[in-house]
Tab-separated table of C-alpha atoms in Angstrom:
chain	number	residue	atom	x	y	z
A	5	MET	CA	200.370	154.519	210.969
A	6	SER	CA	202.369	151.654	212.466
A	7	ALA	CA	203.382	148.764	210.238
A	8	THR	CA	201.123	146.283	212.051
A	9	GLY	CA	200.943	142.903	210.338
A	10	ILE	CA	204.068	143.424	208.251
A	11	THR	CA	206.564	140.613	208.844
A	12	PRO	CA	210.298	141.345	208.746
A	13	ALA	CA	210.580	139.490	205.425
A	14	LEU	CA	207.754	141.521	203.885
A	15	ARG	CA	209.186	144.750	205.289
A	16	GLU	CA	212.536	143.961	203.661
A	17	ALA	CA	210.923	143.096	200.309
A	18	LEU	CA	208.792	146.251	200.306
A	19	ALA	CA	211.714	148.466	201.281
A	20	ALA	CA	213.739	147.087	198.365
A	21	ALA	CA	210.811	147.567	195.969
A	22	THR	CA	210.396	151.209	196.964
A	23	ARG	CA	213.908	151.902	195.650
A	24	ALA	CA	212.863	150.960	192.096
A	25	ARG	CA	213.398	153.325	189.179
A	26	ARG	CA	209.638	153.337	188.481
A	27	LEU	CA	207.275	151.571	190.862
A	28	LEU	CA	203.747	150.255	190.308
A	29	LEU	CA	201.715	149.780	193.495
A	30	ALA	CA	198.537	147.863	192.683
A	31	SER	CA	195.762	146.206	194.682
A	32	ASP	CA	192.456	144.442	194.380
A	33	TYR	CA	189.493	146.388	195.801
A	34	ASP	CA	187.091	144.052	197.639
A	35	GLY	CA	188.818	142.249	200.493
A	36	CYS	CA	191.839	144.562	200.251
A	37	VAL	CA	191.012	148.266	200.002
A	38	SER	CA	187.467	147.524	201.194
A	39	PRO	CA	186.310	144.793	203.600
A	40	ILE	CA	184.106	142.038	202.196
A	41	VAL	CA	180.443	142.828	202.942
A	42	SER	CA	177.142	141.018	202.461
A	43	ARG	CA	175.853	143.486	199.875
A	44	PRO	CA	178.403	144.379	197.145
A	45	GLU	CA	177.025	147.902	196.850
A	46	ASP	CA	177.959	148.569	200.499
A	47	ALA	CA	181.700	147.973	200.035
A	48	VAL	CA	183.064	151.210	201.498
A	49	PRO	CA	186.854	151.597	201.314
A	50	ASN	CA	189.101	151.783	204.354
A	51	PRO	CA	189.862	155.531	204.580
A	52	ALA	CA	193.456	154.835	205.629
A	53	SER	CA	194.034	152.817	202.461
A	54	ILE	CA	192.620	155.585	200.275
A	55	VAL	CA	194.899	158.139	201.932
A	56	ALA	CA	197.931	155.893	201.426
A	57	LEU	CA	197.096	155.161	197.770
A	58	GLU	CA	196.687	158.865	197.039
A	59	LYS	CA	199.948	159.675	198.854
A	60	ALA	CA	201.836	157.133	196.776
A	61	ALA	CA	200.218	158.291	193.519
A	62	ALA	CA	201.368	161.854	194.179
A	63	LEU	CA	205.031	160.819	194.264
A	64	PRO	CA	207.371	161.042	191.247
A	65	ASP	CA	208.012	157.880	189.220
A	66	THR	CA	205.308	156.072	191.181
A	67	GLU	CA	202.161	154.616	189.628
A	68	VAL	CA	199.156	153.371	191.599
A	69	ALA	CA	196.364	151.131	190.341
A	70	VAL	CA	193.317	149.345	191.711
A	71	VAL	CA	192.442	146.233	189.686
A	72	SER	CA	188.987	144.874	190.463
A	73	GLY	CA	186.401	142.408	189.256
A	74	ARG	CA	183.840	145.188	189.449
A	75	GLU	CA	182.560	147.169	186.503
A	76	LEU	CA	184.857	150.170	186.034
A	77	ALA	CA	182.139	152.782	186.631
A	78	VAL	CA	181.043	151.046	189.846
A	79	LEU	CA	184.648	150.764	191.041
A	80	ALA	CA	185.163	154.486	190.498
A	81	ASP	CA	181.956	155.344	192.329
A	82	LEU	CA	182.610	153.086	195.324
A	83	SER	CA	186.292	153.887	195.766
A	84	GLY	CA	186.079	157.611	195.061
A	85	LEU	CA	189.534	157.334	193.492
A	86	THR	CA	190.461	159.457	190.494
A	87	ALA	CA	193.600	160.200	188.469
A	88	PRO	CA	196.491	159.908	188.987
A	89	VAL	CA	195.310	156.561	190.424
A	90	THR	CA	194.538	154.136	187.575
A	91	LEU	CA	191.360	152.068	187.906
A	92	VAL	CA	190.948	148.785	186.025
A	93	GLY	CA	187.621	146.947	186.116
A	94	SER	CA	186.082	143.639	185.035
A	95	HIS	CA	188.958	141.462	186.283
A	96	GLY	CA	191.539	143.374	184.319
A	97	SER	CA	189.730	143.672	180.993
A	98	GLU	CA	188.167	147.158	181.351
A	99	PHE	CA	190.431	150.205	181.200
A	100	ASP	CA	189.529	153.881	180.889
A	101	THR	CA	190.033	153.453	177.142
A	102	GLY	CA	187.471	150.642	177.000
A	103	PHE	CA	187.648	146.863	176.958
A	104	VAL	CA	190.853	145.105	175.923
A	105	VAL	CA	188.697	142.758	173.807
A	106	GLU	CA	185.814	144.165	171.737
A	107	VAL	CA	182.320	143.387	173.033
A	108	THR	CA	180.496	142.617	169.763
A	109	ASP	CA	176.749	142.425	169.156
A	110	ALA	CA	177.016	138.635	169.219
A	111	LYS	CA	178.719	138.743	172.599
A	112	ARG	CA	176.050	141.110	173.934
A	113	ALA	CA	173.347	138.686	172.748
A	114	LEU	CA	175.157	135.838	174.526
A	115	LEU	CA	175.382	137.958	177.662
A	116	ALA	CA	171.614	138.536	177.606
A	117	ARG	CA	171.072	134.765	177.529
A	118	ILE	CA	173.486	134.313	180.452
A	119	VAL	CA	171.696	136.958	182.504
A	120	ASP	CA	168.301	135.349	181.891
A	121	GLU	CA	169.583	131.923	182.910
A	122	LEU	CA	171.365	133.181	186.032
A	123	ARG	CA	168.261	135.059	187.135
A	124	SER	CA	166.271	131.854	186.708
A	125	ILE	CA	168.797	130.014	188.878
A	126	ALA	CA	168.813	132.764	191.522
A	127	ALA	CA	165.012	132.625	191.734
A	128	ARG	CA	165.255	128.954	192.735
A	129	PHE	CA	167.734	129.532	195.565
A	130	PRO	CA	166.781	132.227	198.134
A	131	GLY	CA	169.564	134.655	198.987
A	132	SER	CA	171.157	134.363	195.560
A	133	THR	CA	171.392	137.510	193.445
A	134	VAL	CA	172.627	138.412	189.971
A	135	GLU	CA	174.860	141.369	189.164
A	136	THR	CA	175.134	142.530	185.566
A	137	LYS	CA	178.168	144.148	183.944
A	138	PRO	CA	178.876	145.357	180.401
A	139	ALA	CA	180.619	142.088	179.491
A	140	ALA	CA	179.644	139.671	182.263
A	141	ALA	CA	177.042	138.543	184.756
A	142	VAL	CA	177.787	137.478	188.319
A	143	LEU	CA	175.926	135.057	190.557
A	144	HIS	CA	176.323	136.050	194.229
A	145	VAL	CA	175.497	133.432	196.881
A	146	ARG	CA	177.060	134.931	200.022
A	147	ASN	CA	173.629	135.501	201.580
A	148	ALA	CA	172.196	132.110	200.622
A	149	ASP	CA	171.962	129.033	202.849
A	150	PRO	CA	175.197	127.023	202.361
A	151	ALA	CA	173.381	124.132	200.693
A	152	ASP	CA	171.479	126.476	198.384
A	153	ALA	CA	174.675	128.409	197.657
A	154	GLY	CA	176.463	125.269	196.507
A	155	ALA	CA	173.523	124.112	194.427
A	156	ALA	CA	173.174	127.509	192.761
A	157	LEU	CA	176.862	127.636	191.848
A	158	ASP	CA	176.732	124.081	190.508
A	159	ALA	CA	173.716	124.955	188.352
A	160	ALA	CA	175.475	128.021	186.976
A	161	ARG	CA	178.684	126.115	186.225
A	162	SER	CA	176.951	123.199	184.512
A	163	GLY	CA	174.439	125.459	182.753
A	164	PRO	CA	175.490	128.799	181.207
A	165	GLY	CA	179.021	128.329	182.482
A	166	SER	CA	179.438	125.421	180.060
A	167	TRP	CA	178.234	127.306	176.985
A	168	GLU	CA	180.613	128.020	174.123
A	169	GLY	CA	182.111	131.491	174.344
A	170	VAL	CA	181.515	131.818	178.099
A	171	HIS	CA	184.503	132.391	180.408
A	172	SER	CA	183.940	131.375	184.042
A	173	THR	CA	185.752	132.969	186.970
A	174	ALA	CA	185.096	131.613	190.463
A	175	GLY	CA	185.585	133.779	193.529
A	176	LYS	CA	184.527	133.837	197.168
A	177	ALA	CA	180.799	132.935	197.089
A	178	VAL	CA	180.520	134.209	193.510
A	179	LEU	CA	180.719	132.907	189.969
A	180	GLU	CA	181.258	135.350	187.126
A	181	LEU	CA	180.374	134.381	183.571
A	182	ALA	CA	181.971	136.692	181.009
A	183	VAL	CA	181.687	136.882	177.247
A	184	ILE	CA	185.306	138.019	176.922
A	185	GLU	CA	188.408	136.507	178.473
A	186	THR	CA	189.625	138.341	181.567
A	187	SER	CA	192.850	138.226	183.560
A	188	LYS	CA	194.288	140.431	186.257
A	189	GLY	CA	197.665	139.019	185.264
A	190	HIS	CA	197.384	140.388	181.743
A	191	ALA	CA	196.187	143.675	183.221
A	192	LEU	CA	199.377	143.945	185.275
A	193	ASP	CA	201.428	143.221	182.159
A	194	ILE	CA	199.617	146.012	180.303
A	195	LEU	CA	200.064	148.458	183.191
A	196	ARG	CA	203.736	147.583	183.605
A	197	GLU	CA	204.429	148.198	179.915
A	198	ARG	CA	202.136	151.199	179.466
A	199	LEU	CA	203.445	152.982	182.558
A	200	GLY	CA	207.065	151.928	182.142
A	201	CYS	CA	207.398	150.360	185.589
A	202	ASP	CA	210.224	147.959	186.421
A	203	VAL	CA	208.936	146.769	189.822
A	204	VAL	CA	205.364	145.850	190.834
A	205	ILE	CA	203.815	145.421	194.287
A	206	TYR	CA	200.423	143.671	194.166
A	207	LEU	CA	197.926	142.874	196.940
A	208	GLY	CA	195.000	140.491	196.431
A	209	ASP	CA	192.698	138.289	198.472
A	210	ASP	CA	190.684	136.234	196.005
A	211	VAL	CA	191.120	133.312	193.632
A	212	THR	CA	191.135	135.748	190.710
A	213	ASP	CA	194.198	137.491	192.146
A	214	GLU	CA	196.257	134.346	191.684
A	215	LYS	CA	196.459	135.208	187.976
A	216	ALA	CA	198.058	138.501	188.980
A	217	PHE	CA	200.522	136.838	191.355
A	218	ALA	CA	201.481	134.405	188.578
A	219	HIS	CA	202.526	137.306	186.346
A	220	LEU	CA	204.815	138.909	188.927
A	221	ARG	CA	208.587	138.718	188.512
A	222	PRO	CA	210.123	138.056	191.932
A	223	ASP	CA	213.623	137.910	190.449
A	224	ALA	CA	213.137	141.521	189.288
A	225	GLY	CA	211.965	142.648	192.728
A	226	ASP	CA	208.197	142.311	192.354
A	227	VAL	CA	206.275	141.667	195.590
A	228	GLY	CA	203.047	139.640	195.815
A	229	ILE	CA	200.953	139.862	198.990
A	230	LYS	CA	198.038	137.542	199.730
A	231	VAL	CA	195.392	139.031	202.020
A	232	GLY	CA	193.741	136.470	204.299
A	233	GLU	CA	193.731	132.678	204.277
A	234	GLY	CA	193.996	130.216	201.411
A	235	GLU	CA	196.591	128.726	199.115
A	236	THR	CA	198.504	131.259	197.083
A	237	ALA	CA	201.399	131.832	194.727
A	238	ALA	CA	202.223	135.069	196.556
A	239	ALA	CA	205.434	135.070	198.574
A	240	HIS	CA	203.965	137.129	201.411
A	241	ARG	CA	200.739	137.299	203.399
A	242	VAL	CA	198.875	139.736	205.656
A	243	ALA	CA	195.732	139.058	207.662
A	244	ASP	CA	193.128	141.645	206.732
A	245	THR	CA	192.202	145.047	205.288
A	246	ASP	CA	193.714	146.901	208.242
A	247	ASP	CA	197.032	145.250	207.438
A	248	VAL	CA	196.547	146.282	203.804
A	249	ALA	CA	196.272	149.896	204.956
A	250	SER	CA	199.506	149.445	206.926
A	251	VAL	CA	201.272	147.996	203.887
A	252	LEU	CA	200.096	150.806	201.616
A	253	ASP	CA	201.135	153.468	204.133
A	254	PHE	CA	204.526	151.782	204.609
A	255	VAL	CA	205.106	151.748	200.841
A	256	ALA	CA	204.055	155.393	200.397
A	257	THR	CA	206.304	156.536	203.252
A	258	ARG	CA	209.340	154.486	202.273
A	259	ARG	CA	208.941	155.434	198.615
A	260	ALA	CA	209.004	159.112	199.562
A	261	ASP	CA	212.152	158.504	201.623
A	262	ALA	CA	213.797	156.603	198.759
A	263	LEU	CA	213.063	159.425	196.327
A	264	GLY	CA	214.146	162.095	198.777
A	265	ALA	CA	210.661	163.582	198.370
A	266	GLU	CA	208.432	165.058	201.020
A	267	SER	CA	205.633	162.581	201.770
A	268	PRO	CA	202.347	164.109	200.532
A	269	GLN	CA	199.803	164.836	203.224
A	270	GLY	CA	196.444	163.059	203.133
């Protein structure tokens, strides 16, 4: 695959990162590995990105992770990715070992109240839907009329989003209300330490990915890549999911070269 969409500056940064002692290549799922779609359950991954992620994960001293806002089980089902790729769900709080923070009975009771209230809000604004997760509920308004979408989000923010013990995370046409604190930035810290990686490459497209970019260490060679438009703390940017596939393939290929390893075949 050609490196379409990769600027010379990004190419140079990625090439340097692929020479790390131990490399972590990580990405968001929706808007990066998979295009954004109207129905969340239809988010099929770009096959080229899956091939590239699996190629990179098969290399020595190379860790690969997908960090998503989705429930871990749903992320695994949609992506089709398995070990050695590491999957992290619920905006960085849900690992294969469980949640970073315990979901107590009290938190589950609070979540039930949130779900009820969000469903009541969604019923008032056509096109709005509610997604439930083990530790959060999400109001989706992508398919609502713009005026209804704004009103629904406002109602959720000023209603259950203002309750004690509720953690709000805004995204593109969504608002997630969680009963535990979540952060993709903390997830990267955990992965870096747990996997012993000294350099991290991270791709993200949403507001929630800014927490991940904020935890990168550019002075140590980390590379942050914003996908699409919008303000960002990332040093680099690509346009879309096809460019993401190009970046992932570039990293997998250059990492194999740096290690003197034969690039695995997809």
